[in-house]
XYZ file of C-alpha atoms in Angstrom:
674
model
C 0.030 0.075 -0.035
C 1.299 3.366 -0.865
C 1.980 5.999 1.770
C 0.191 9.127 2.018
C 1.796 11.908 -0.291
C 1.459 14.327 2.691
C 4.522 15.316 4.320
C 4.809 14.126 7.904
C 5.596 16.781 10.549
C 9.426 17.530 10.629
C 10.828 17.406 14.063
C 14.288 18.400 15.177
C 16.405 17.568 18.367
C 18.426 20.196 20.442
C 21.530 19.109 18.482
C 19.796 19.614 15.288
C 18.729 23.022 16.129
C 22.371 23.904 17.001
C 23.520 22.568 13.481
C 20.843 24.651 11.906
C 21.633 27.951 13.767
C 25.521 27.148 13.449
C 26.052 27.314 17.348
C 26.836 24.953 19.921
C 24.094 22.798 21.894
C 24.763 24.702 24.996
C 23.756 27.813 23.373
C 20.455 26.456 22.340
C 19.858 25.042 26.009
C 20.488 28.864 27.352
C 17.863 30.100 24.600
C 15.294 27.880 25.931
C 15.838 29.168 29.602
C 16.377 32.776 28.814
C 13.446 33.187 26.093
C 9.889 32.561 27.089
C 8.813 32.499 23.556
C 11.108 29.743 22.338
C 9.188 26.797 20.811
C 7.780 24.201 23.316
C 8.504 20.550 22.585
C 6.000 18.677 20.306
C 7.571 15.046 21.190
C 10.368 13.237 22.361
C 11.228 12.895 26.332
C 12.201 15.454 29.005
C 15.986 14.440 28.421
C 15.687 14.437 24.603
C 12.831 16.705 23.481
C 11.952 17.346 19.872
C 10.835 20.411 18.397
C 8.739 21.460 15.266
C 11.149 22.513 12.469
C 8.987 25.044 11.022
C 8.408 26.812 14.482
C 12.026 26.744 15.282
C 13.028 28.213 12.086
C 10.452 31.025 12.486
C 11.805 31.672 15.676
C 15.462 31.798 14.707
C 14.474 34.254 11.942
C 12.637 36.402 14.546
C 15.376 36.726 16.943
C 18.046 36.944 14.303
C 19.861 33.542 15.503
C 20.688 32.185 12.211
C 24.076 32.082 10.956
C 24.846 32.579 7.124
C 27.318 29.816 7.405
C 25.018 27.226 8.138
C 25.124 23.979 6.008
C 21.977 23.700 3.996
C 22.057 20.062 4.474
C 21.488 20.475 8.329
C 18.110 22.031 7.194
C 17.458 19.191 4.913
C 18.328 16.419 6.706
C 15.640 16.448 9.405
C 13.037 16.178 6.385
C 14.565 13.077 5.420
C 14.109 11.687 8.916
C 10.494 12.956 9.036
C 9.438 11.259 5.830
C 9.105 7.984 7.647
C 10.871 5.152 9.505
C 14.744 3.926 9.171
C 13.982 2.170 6.003
C 12.043 4.882 4.308
C 14.763 7.522 4.936
C 17.454 5.223 3.924
C 15.645 4.323 0.632
C 15.300 8.121 -0.223
C 19.133 8.593 0.565
C 19.635 5.730 -1.967
C 17.238 7.368 -4.511
C 19.623 10.473 -4.310
C 22.793 8.333 -5.177
C 20.894 6.460 -7.992
C 19.929 9.649 -9.600
C 23.540 10.905 -9.600
C 24.495 7.592 -11.210
C 21.951 8.121 -14.177
C 19.418 5.578 -13.072
C 15.737 6.719 -12.356
C 15.206 7.771 -8.803
C 11.719 6.051 -8.649
C 10.367 3.105 -10.403
C 6.996 1.327 -10.111
C 8.051 0.054 -6.722
C 9.953 3.229 -5.593
C 7.272 5.572 -6.223
C 5.729 4.485 -3.128
C 8.810 5.456 -0.899
C 7.812 8.694 0.675
C 5.201 9.484 -1.546
C 5.165 12.814 -3.744
C 6.898 14.556 -0.625
C 9.694 11.890 -0.942
C 10.046 12.777 -4.923
C 10.377 16.422 -4.021
C 12.749 15.829 -1.353
C 15.133 13.742 -3.515
C 14.968 16.687 -6.301
C 15.849 19.249 -3.546
C 18.833 17.179 -2.239
C 20.051 16.970 -5.753
C 19.797 20.775 -6.240
C 21.111 21.485 -2.628
C 24.124 24.180 -2.886
C 26.211 23.048 0.052
C 29.668 24.200 -1.560
C 30.514 20.657 -2.453
C 29.770 18.263 -5.411
C 26.433 16.469 -5.506
C 28.214 13.182 -5.204
C 29.678 14.658 -1.894
C 26.118 15.529 -0.780
C 24.976 11.951 -1.418
C 28.033 10.737 0.907
C 27.152 13.235 3.456
C 23.373 12.089 3.479
C 24.596 8.459 3.768
C 26.994 9.271 6.472
C 24.347 11.023 8.405
C 21.963 8.083 8.036
C 24.609 5.686 9.166
C 25.345 7.820 11.961
C 21.803 7.801 13.273
C 21.462 4.240 12.911
C 24.955 3.293 14.163
C 23.751 0.693 16.878
C 21.953 -1.390 14.071
C 24.433 -1.275 11.443
C 28.063 -2.346 11.412
C 29.956 -0.644 8.569
C 33.729 -1.364 7.503
C 35.932 1.818 7.770
C 37.323 3.026 4.598
C 40.893 2.626 5.646
C 40.277 -0.971 6.654
C 38.585 -1.411 3.273
C 41.642 -0.059 1.356
C 43.850 -2.530 3.341
C 41.815 -5.547 2.448
C 41.742 -4.396 -1.278
C 45.519 -4.068 -1.268
C 45.934 -7.496 0.400
C 43.751 -9.036 -2.226
C 45.769 -7.252 -5.041
C 48.950 -8.392 -3.779
C 47.735 -12.086 -3.519
C 46.119 -11.861 -6.880
C 48.282 -10.064 -9.159
C 46.574 -11.309 -12.340
C 43.583 -9.861 -13.985
C 40.469 -9.333 -12.000
C 37.211 -9.409 -13.680
C 34.741 -10.381 -10.891
C 34.641 -9.197 -7.230
C 32.128 -10.375 -4.733
C 31.008 -9.151 -1.242
C 28.309 -11.755 0.145
C 27.417 -9.475 3.159
C 27.952 -5.945 1.528
C 26.261 -3.747 3.887
C 26.333 -0.197 2.543
C 28.943 -1.108 -0.046
C 32.301 0.187 1.377
C 34.171 -2.853 0.292
C 32.805 -3.193 -3.356
C 33.222 0.762 -3.845
C 36.789 0.605 -2.632
C 37.687 -2.538 -4.926
C 35.738 -0.995 -7.880
C 37.982 2.055 -7.448
C 41.112 0.085 -7.392
C 40.542 -2.385 -10.219
C 38.686 0.100 -12.330
C 42.045 1.301 -14.096
C 43.254 -2.175 -14.556
C 40.131 -3.489 -16.480
C 37.370 -1.703 -18.008
C 34.740 -4.560 -17.295
C 35.106 -5.494 -13.607
C 31.935 -7.070 -12.394
C 30.924 -6.099 -8.860
C 28.617 -8.511 -7.102
C 27.007 -7.995 -3.506
C 24.292 -9.437 -1.303
C 22.962 -8.502 1.917
C 19.873 -9.460 4.028
C 18.869 -5.855 4.612
C 17.199 -4.713 1.299
C 17.820 -0.959 2.419
C 21.603 -1.557 2.834
C 21.426 -3.220 -0.835
C 19.979 -0.133 -2.370
C 22.360 2.010 -0.573
C 25.226 -0.151 -1.916
C 23.622 0.307 -5.489
C 23.354 3.853 -4.996
C 27.083 4.319 -3.696
C 28.250 2.180 -6.839
C 26.208 4.398 -9.163
C 27.240 7.722 -7.625
C 30.837 6.775 -8.061
C 30.489 5.683 -11.633
C 31.190 1.945 -10.929
C 27.766 0.402 -11.913
C 27.855 0.912 -15.485
C 24.809 1.543 -17.784
C 21.696 -0.092 -16.368
C 23.897 -1.642 -13.922
C 25.832 -3.845 -16.199
C 28.879 -3.801 -13.807
C 27.260 -4.113 -10.568
C 24.619 -6.514 -9.425
C 23.396 -6.492 -5.916
C 20.638 -8.656 -4.557
C 18.810 -8.760 -1.120
C 18.338 -12.004 0.732
C 20.105 -14.229 3.246
C 23.217 -15.275 1.526
C 23.805 -18.597 3.214
C 20.397 -19.716 2.876
C 19.678 -18.255 -0.546
C 22.760 -17.222 -2.393
C 21.874 -14.745 -5.060
C 25.012 -15.460 -6.890
C 25.122 -19.154 -6.749
C 27.661 -20.720 -9.173
C 29.666 -17.580 -9.443
C 33.355 -17.891 -9.539
C 34.858 -14.642 -8.179
C 38.415 -13.455 -8.773
C 38.295 -11.599 -5.326
C 36.023 -12.065 -2.520
C 35.927 -9.488 0.232
C 33.547 -9.629 3.134
C 33.002 -8.233 6.575
C 30.395 -10.850 7.675
C 27.911 -10.548 10.749
C 29.505 -12.046 13.749
C 28.159 -14.236 16.493
C 24.718 -14.814 14.668
C 23.534 -18.069 15.950
C 20.507 -18.275 13.746
C 22.491 -18.831 10.465
C 20.954 -21.988 9.173
C 23.089 -24.752 10.959
C 20.367 -27.374 10.864
C 18.762 -26.739 7.282
C 22.181 -26.548 5.602
C 23.802 -29.499 7.479
C 24.344 -31.362 3.905
C 25.215 -28.232 1.903
C 28.287 -28.818 -0.317
C 30.005 -25.613 0.592
C 31.161 -27.150 3.705
C 34.259 -28.912 2.139
C 36.339 -28.617 5.282
C 33.613 -29.760 7.770
C 30.069 -28.716 8.832
C 30.403 -25.298 10.812
C 29.188 -25.666 14.464
C 26.178 -23.700 15.242
C 28.533 -21.409 17.489
C 30.914 -20.823 14.623
C 28.811 -18.927 12.028
C 31.964 -17.127 10.896
C 33.562 -20.307 9.507
C 30.269 -20.813 7.417
C 31.202 -17.476 5.747
C 34.648 -18.559 5.371
C 33.678 -21.636 3.550
C 31.089 -19.809 1.520
C 33.733 -17.472 0.517
C 36.048 -20.112 -0.611
C 33.438 -21.917 -2.515
C 32.690 -18.858 -4.652
C 36.453 -18.372 -5.637
C 37.540 -19.138 -9.142
C 40.814 -20.774 -9.538
C 43.625 -18.862 -8.108
C 40.950 -16.397 -6.580
C 41.710 -14.769 -3.305
C 39.235 -14.082 -0.309
C 39.867 -11.545 2.481
C 37.542 -11.541 5.426
C 37.128 -9.734 8.717
C 36.339 -12.136 11.755
C 36.522 -12.051 15.511
C 39.792 -13.179 16.928
C 38.087 -16.212 18.791
C 37.664 -17.642 15.269
C 41.461 -18.505 15.450
C 41.224 -20.335 18.702
C 37.674 -21.467 19.477
C 37.897 -25.472 20.051
C 34.665 -26.227 18.038
C 36.379 -24.882 14.795
C 39.770 -26.646 15.192
C 38.754 -29.329 12.524
C 37.794 -26.789 10.046
C 41.057 -24.657 10.685
C 42.995 -27.764 9.947
C 41.309 -28.514 6.925
C 41.797 -25.237 5.420
C 45.634 -25.420 6.496
C 46.017 -28.873 5.090
C 44.594 -28.037 1.713
C 46.687 -24.684 1.450
C 43.752 -22.680 1.174
C 44.482 -20.508 4.325
C 47.229 -18.205 3.373
C 47.601 -15.689 6.241
C 45.978 -14.615 9.626
C 46.370 -10.839 10.314
C 45.658 -9.534 13.983
C 44.585 -5.838 13.816
C 44.790 -3.371 16.827
C 41.638 -2.454 18.919
C 40.226 0.607 17.314
C 40.615 -0.525 13.643
C 36.943 -1.421 13.260
C 33.586 -2.052 15.122
C 33.507 -3.117 17.728
C 36.435 -0.913 18.458
C 37.273 -2.492 21.665
C 38.390 -5.663 20.065
C 41.209 -6.403 17.963
C 39.631 -8.104 14.883
C 41.593 -10.518 12.540
C 41.946 -10.739 8.824
C 41.957 -14.001 7.231
C 43.551 -14.398 3.659
C 42.566 -17.390 1.541
C 43.512 -18.447 -1.960
C 41.922 -21.180 -4.021
C 44.069 -23.801 -5.729
C 45.487 -23.069 -9.336
C 44.904 -20.319 -11.768
C 42.509 -20.033 -14.711
C 44.234 -21.168 -17.717
C 47.219 -22.329 -16.307
C 48.746 -25.606 -14.478
C 47.939 -25.894 -10.987
C 50.386 -24.140 -8.726
C 52.027 -25.931 -5.721
C 49.992 -25.684 -2.509
C 51.360 -23.469 0.158
C 53.213 -25.415 2.924
C 52.738 -22.582 5.437
C 50.552 -19.778 6.747
C 51.832 -16.202 7.488
C 50.967 -14.799 10.818
C 51.205 -11.039 11.297
C 50.623 -9.202 14.572
C 50.009 -5.511 14.031
C 48.394 -5.058 17.523
C 51.547 -2.749 18.817
C 51.399 -0.479 15.787
C 50.470 2.914 17.192
C 49.731 6.270 15.449
C 52.600 8.785 15.975
C 50.443 11.498 14.510
C 46.969 12.654 16.306
C 45.121 13.528 13.225
C 45.516 9.981 11.699
C 43.088 8.267 14.181
C 43.409 5.484 16.598
C 45.680 3.291 14.453
C 48.562 4.041 12.178
C 47.032 2.622 8.953
C 50.088 3.426 6.847
C 52.491 1.526 9.151
C 49.932 -1.213 9.416
C 49.775 -1.401 5.555
C 53.495 -1.417 5.270
C 53.929 -4.115 7.770
C 51.280 -6.331 6.198
C 52.361 -6.068 2.639
C 56.094 -6.579 3.429
C 55.020 -9.776 5.575
C 52.869 -11.224 2.860
C 55.686 -10.435 0.371
C 58.101 -12.609 2.197
C 60.260 -9.753 3.528
C 61.684 -10.087 7.011
C 59.520 -7.885 9.049
C 58.971 -7.462 12.973
C 55.651 -8.841 14.039
C 55.624 -11.381 11.008
C 56.131 -15.133 10.877
C 55.723 -17.766 8.231
C 54.547 -20.961 10.083
C 54.833 -24.451 8.639
C 51.559 -26.026 8.690
C 52.741 -29.068 10.568
C 53.728 -26.701 13.492
C 50.137 -25.379 13.657
C 48.461 -28.789 13.534
C 48.472 -29.491 17.447
C 45.582 -30.356 19.733
C 44.202 -26.667 19.726
C 45.161 -25.499 16.313
C 45.321 -22.061 17.585
C 46.181 -19.524 14.846
C 46.201 -16.398 16.994
C 49.193 -14.453 15.728
C 50.608 -13.277 19.213
C 50.797 -16.993 20.322
C 53.268 -17.657 17.691
C 55.150 -14.518 17.329
C 57.609 -14.237 20.222
C 58.809 -10.747 21.376
C 62.458 -10.118 21.068
C 64.551 -11.042 24.046
C 65.761 -7.362 24.358
C 62.271 -6.078 24.470
C 61.280 -8.730 27.037
C 64.043 -7.726 29.360
C 63.355 -3.989 29.176
C 59.647 -4.524 29.928
C 60.371 -6.960 32.914
C 62.832 -4.297 34.494
C 60.147 -1.761 33.888
C 57.352 -3.422 35.399
C 59.273 -4.546 38.533
C 60.207 -0.692 38.861
C 56.572 0.287 38.706
C 55.674 -2.430 40.988
C 58.164 -1.441 43.783
C 57.218 2.086 43.330
C 53.597 1.394 43.824
C 54.333 -0.854 46.987
C 56.243 2.115 48.684
C 53.326 4.491 48.004
C 50.818 2.069 49.472
C 52.829 1.296 52.412
C 53.070 5.095 53.224
C 49.527 5.655 52.647
C 48.407 2.562 54.565
C 50.516 3.688 57.577
C 48.672 7.222 57.580
C 45.215 5.913 56.941
C 45.477 3.122 59.724
C 45.857 5.759 62.314
C 42.529 7.277 61.617
C 40.051 6.557 64.445
C 36.271 7.485 64.281
C 35.364 10.497 66.386
C 32.373 10.390 68.981
C 30.030 13.547 68.484
C 27.674 15.022 71.127
C 25.262 16.216 68.555
C 24.527 15.146 64.844
C 26.008 17.141 61.983
C 23.973 19.515 59.939
C 23.833 18.897 56.126
C 23.394 21.073 53.193
C 22.186 19.920 49.605
C 24.242 20.584 46.445
C 21.198 22.444 45.054
C 21.411 24.771 47.973
C 25.121 25.121 47.516
C 24.443 26.191 43.832
C 21.981 28.822 44.735
C 24.258 30.133 47.466
C 26.985 30.488 44.628
C 29.198 27.932 46.348
C 29.487 25.886 43.400
C 28.390 25.739 39.710
C 26.732 22.689 37.933
C 27.581 21.998 34.298
C 26.252 19.130 32.454
C 28.124 17.025 29.879
C 26.984 17.121 26.160
C 26.731 14.873 23.221
C 30.170 14.299 21.693
C 31.383 14.905 18.143
C 31.818 11.363 17.108
C 33.538 12.073 13.980
C 36.187 14.013 15.981
C 36.860 11.709 18.905
C 39.920 9.623 18.328
C 40.445 6.239 20.080
C 43.715 4.737 21.294
C 46.720 6.191 23.171
C 46.959 9.830 23.938
C 49.088 12.052 21.482
C 50.630 15.425 22.305
C 48.202 18.314 22.870
C 44.998 16.214 23.007
C 42.386 16.343 25.986
C 40.738 13.152 27.325
C 37.091 12.548 26.765
C 35.099 11.068 29.439
C 32.146 9.011 28.181
C 30.908 7.169 31.340
C 31.955 5.266 34.380
C 34.052 4.203 36.040
C 36.077 7.276 35.956
C 39.112 6.063 37.281
C 39.620 3.534 34.039
C 42.347 4.424 31.702
C 41.204 7.242 29.178
C 40.827 5.835 25.564
C 39.087 8.553 23.974
C 40.658 11.985 22.863
C 39.921 15.154 21.223
C 42.500 17.492 19.705
C 43.169 20.822 21.239
C 41.836 22.894 18.359
C 38.482 20.900 18.541
C 38.257 21.305 22.497
C 39.157 25.088 22.189
C 36.391 25.581 19.525
C 33.813 23.566 21.447
C 34.388 25.426 24.632
C 34.216 28.823 22.773
C 30.987 27.980 21.279
C 29.420 26.022 24.151
C 29.203 22.686 22.281
C 31.306 20.938 24.665
C 31.723 20.588 28.510
C 35.337 21.072 29.422
C 36.623 20.638 32.985
C 39.055 22.962 34.762
C 41.186 22.277 37.793
C 39.742 20.753 40.491
C 36.287 20.254 39.066
C 34.463 17.472 40.680
C 33.220 15.058 37.779
C 29.967 12.937 38.786
C 28.710 10.097 36.748
C 24.759 10.529 37.323
C 23.663 7.085 36.196
C 22.367 5.311 39.209
C 23.950 1.821 38.162
C 27.072 3.455 37.494
C 27.407 6.317 39.911
C 30.939 7.429 40.508
C 32.908 10.590 41.630
C 36.266 11.832 40.841
C 38.130 15.336 41.405
C 39.562 16.038 37.945
C 43.203 16.374 38.343
C 43.993 15.531 34.430
C 42.430 18.710 33.090
C 41.004 19.684 30.523
C 38.667 16.768 30.104
C 35.648 16.787 27.856
C 32.474 15.349 29.448
C 29.945 13.208 27.564
C 26.270 12.624 28.493
C 25.327 11.576 32.069
C 28.377 13.261 33.611
C 28.203 16.477 35.333
C 31.124 18.740 36.449
C 30.722 20.608 39.878
C 33.139 23.756 39.972
C 33.622 24.451 43.722
C 34.290 28.033 44.914
C 37.509 27.689 46.561
C 36.732 30.529 49.038
C 33.795 28.512 50.674
C 34.201 24.881 49.524
C 36.837 22.393 49.288
C 36.741 20.121 46.274
C 38.185 17.207 47.733
C 35.851 17.269 50.591
C 33.029 17.738 48.494
C 33.769 14.565 46.203
C 34.574 12.622 49.395
C 31.074 13.311 50.772
C 29.167 13.044 47.371
C 30.475 9.414 46.914
C 29.163 8.007 50.159
C 26.651 5.143 49.386
C 23.996 6.352 51.657
C 24.180 9.743 50.058
C 23.565 8.192 46.725
C 20.496 6.092 47.749
C 18.877 9.212 49.089
C 19.325 11.076 45.708
C 18.416 8.184 43.218
C 15.084 7.559 41.938
C 15.297 3.535 41.935
C 12.987 3.519 39.094
C 15.025 1.344 36.845
C 18.432 0.535 35.753
C 18.689 3.692 33.757
C 17.621 5.985 36.536
C 19.649 8.870 37.202
C 21.088 10.290 40.557
C 19.780 13.819 41.008
C 23.000 15.532 41.914
C 21.404 18.467 43.492
C 19.642 16.232 46.127
C 23.434 14.879 47.370
C 24.400 16.340 50.627
C 27.400 17.314 52.390
C 27.985 18.372 56.180
C 28.096 21.984 56.961
C 31.746 22.402 58.223
C 34.000 25.335 58.180
C 36.467 25.746 55.335
C 39.476 24.628 57.596
C 37.572 21.600 58.641
C 36.700 20.828 54.897
C 40.389 21.080 54.082
C 41.142 18.448 56.717
C 38.642 15.919 55.511
C 39.679 16.879 51.984
C 43.120 15.756 52.595
C 41.969 12.572 53.863
C 39.818 11.926 50.926
C 42.683 12.737 48.658
C 44.773 9.999 50.474
C 41.840 7.623 50.169
C 41.660 8.041 46.584
C 45.578 7.805 46.033
C 45.290 4.347 48.152
C 42.497 3.112 45.894
C 44.277 4.074 42.804
C 47.475 2.368 44.087
C 45.802 -0.805 44.803
C 44.292 -1.034 41.245
C 47.511 -0.002 39.560
C 49.707 -2.518 41.719
C 47.056 -5.367 41.041
C 47.183 -4.604 37.332
C 51.180 -4.631 37.270
C 51.220 -7.675 39.388
C 49.094 -9.569 36.964
C 51.332 -8.598 34.199
C 54.522 -9.617 35.871
C 52.876 -13.046 36.945
C 51.891 -13.662 33.131
C 55.159 -12.510 31.738
C 57.288 -14.929 34.159
C 54.825 -17.720 33.625
C 55.418 -17.452 29.735
C 59.228 -17.398 30.435
C 59.103 -20.373 32.719
C 57.131 -22.267 30.296
C 59.610 -21.790 27.463
C 62.748 -22.422 29.618
C 64.054 -18.694 29.714
C 64.275 -18.173 33.424
C 67.546 -19.090 35.242
C 67.899 -22.047 37.573
C 67.380 -21.258 41.076
């Protein structure tokens, strides 16, 4: 049934209002408080209200709040979201790309997407003057759509896609005519491969499939917009459907297969596909869907074809898959396993693996000898020396991988004979087979022992002073004052964290000049998110970021993850569900405040207990009424307690590292005799 041709009401969030006006979100929040005529919410929730776009635009014009530099796309994007649900807005974005590639934006089926309003919206997007090319406008719309639905869709980062293409090109130096991605998502891998091989051959065929029909349309649109689809999609065929159950490209022999398949899916067809001819190396266990995708990829390869797949690291070691791993190695199909550092691809906290496979023989030639080994490459320790390059140094990783696959002697690479890997575990995790150098091991051990001894001395000193503390008896109960009352009295200022600019936040180790980003509890955990100094300065100036100052008390306000910390590593940028309390040092000691706020009884009084997502009302937390001198005495005790807790955590971590390192050396016979 076709949708109504009437446009749905267009609503915008506070963040979108800020983008339209060209200001920070804090500025919009200030307008709401200061201007009584600011539009009232028409939907959403108290913490995430939504407003009528037309009312907001009228108010911005009347109050002269619009900046001439605002991106027209910020005005148009809310209309894409308002046309319908996730699928409808995604299909409309796809229509923009299809039009750019010369295909009709709407066919008999597409005419129903968004109705006449959707048709008009696509035309407006194509005519939009954003200061960029029309193709860039499509990519910006696609990026905005993917960002909105980031929790539902896993994408392959462009730099990872480029690395996978380079690996495939290195392993398949011959002519490439057919490229397949059986789980193509939004088409990043196919587009990267198409760009790479377009110059080498004019008739490269791009084949894709995905179970999400919206993603297949976006893939077609991406390929069309980049000129990779050919006339009437003669060079690009992308189908919708479950690849393992209903292969849209059955019988295809691809020169290159690139794939980032869905991970940890239990309902992949284990029972119904039990006798499938693709399982040459054994039926994949129900808990090993990735091995089903690996065998699907190998079955689709032409003689001499190459497949590169992204898989979780557990695929290299899980006991259930050892038979299939053995079969892949014995046949010479598995050529390399490459460990990537955390932060290279979603989920960013896990270091994923690349598996490189190559089919026997080459078309038109005699069969080549089977490989007698597997190349293992560990890039986990590769770090980025430049802040603007992201969380990993892709250039260094690419160099290490290409050198390792070319047979060049490279640190972190090792060619393992198959017979050495065929033990009881058949564990292909690179780090288990690539030993660190003896010099590096000695240096690390000495540094660890030095850190351990230092922490022990600090703990002994702190425990000596804290053990002397004895509770005092009081004749009368102490009087308390709430944080809300302290705020009204001017003793402190409360500043709430804000939505973080995801495109600017960098993961990994800290680089020079960067500020840490706090996104949640526990606040004491090592920071892994960073923002450049220029981004922090700009965000603090326009009010779009909440940045801490020295001695600010940071509070995580979610009841299930409540935490308090005096920020001694300023500046820090606070995300949602965090607040900064900035005490007036003339009347309130920051360490005393932090010590009182974190008391369990205090938290129970200020929490709502409504659900696991309930928040602690910071203003309801209480502290004793004490003189500034007494506060400072208590504050010093709180400082020592905090140092004691931090020392315990660090000592435990270093001790565990030492125990593991010594155990490894003991097992390899590298420790001296007693």
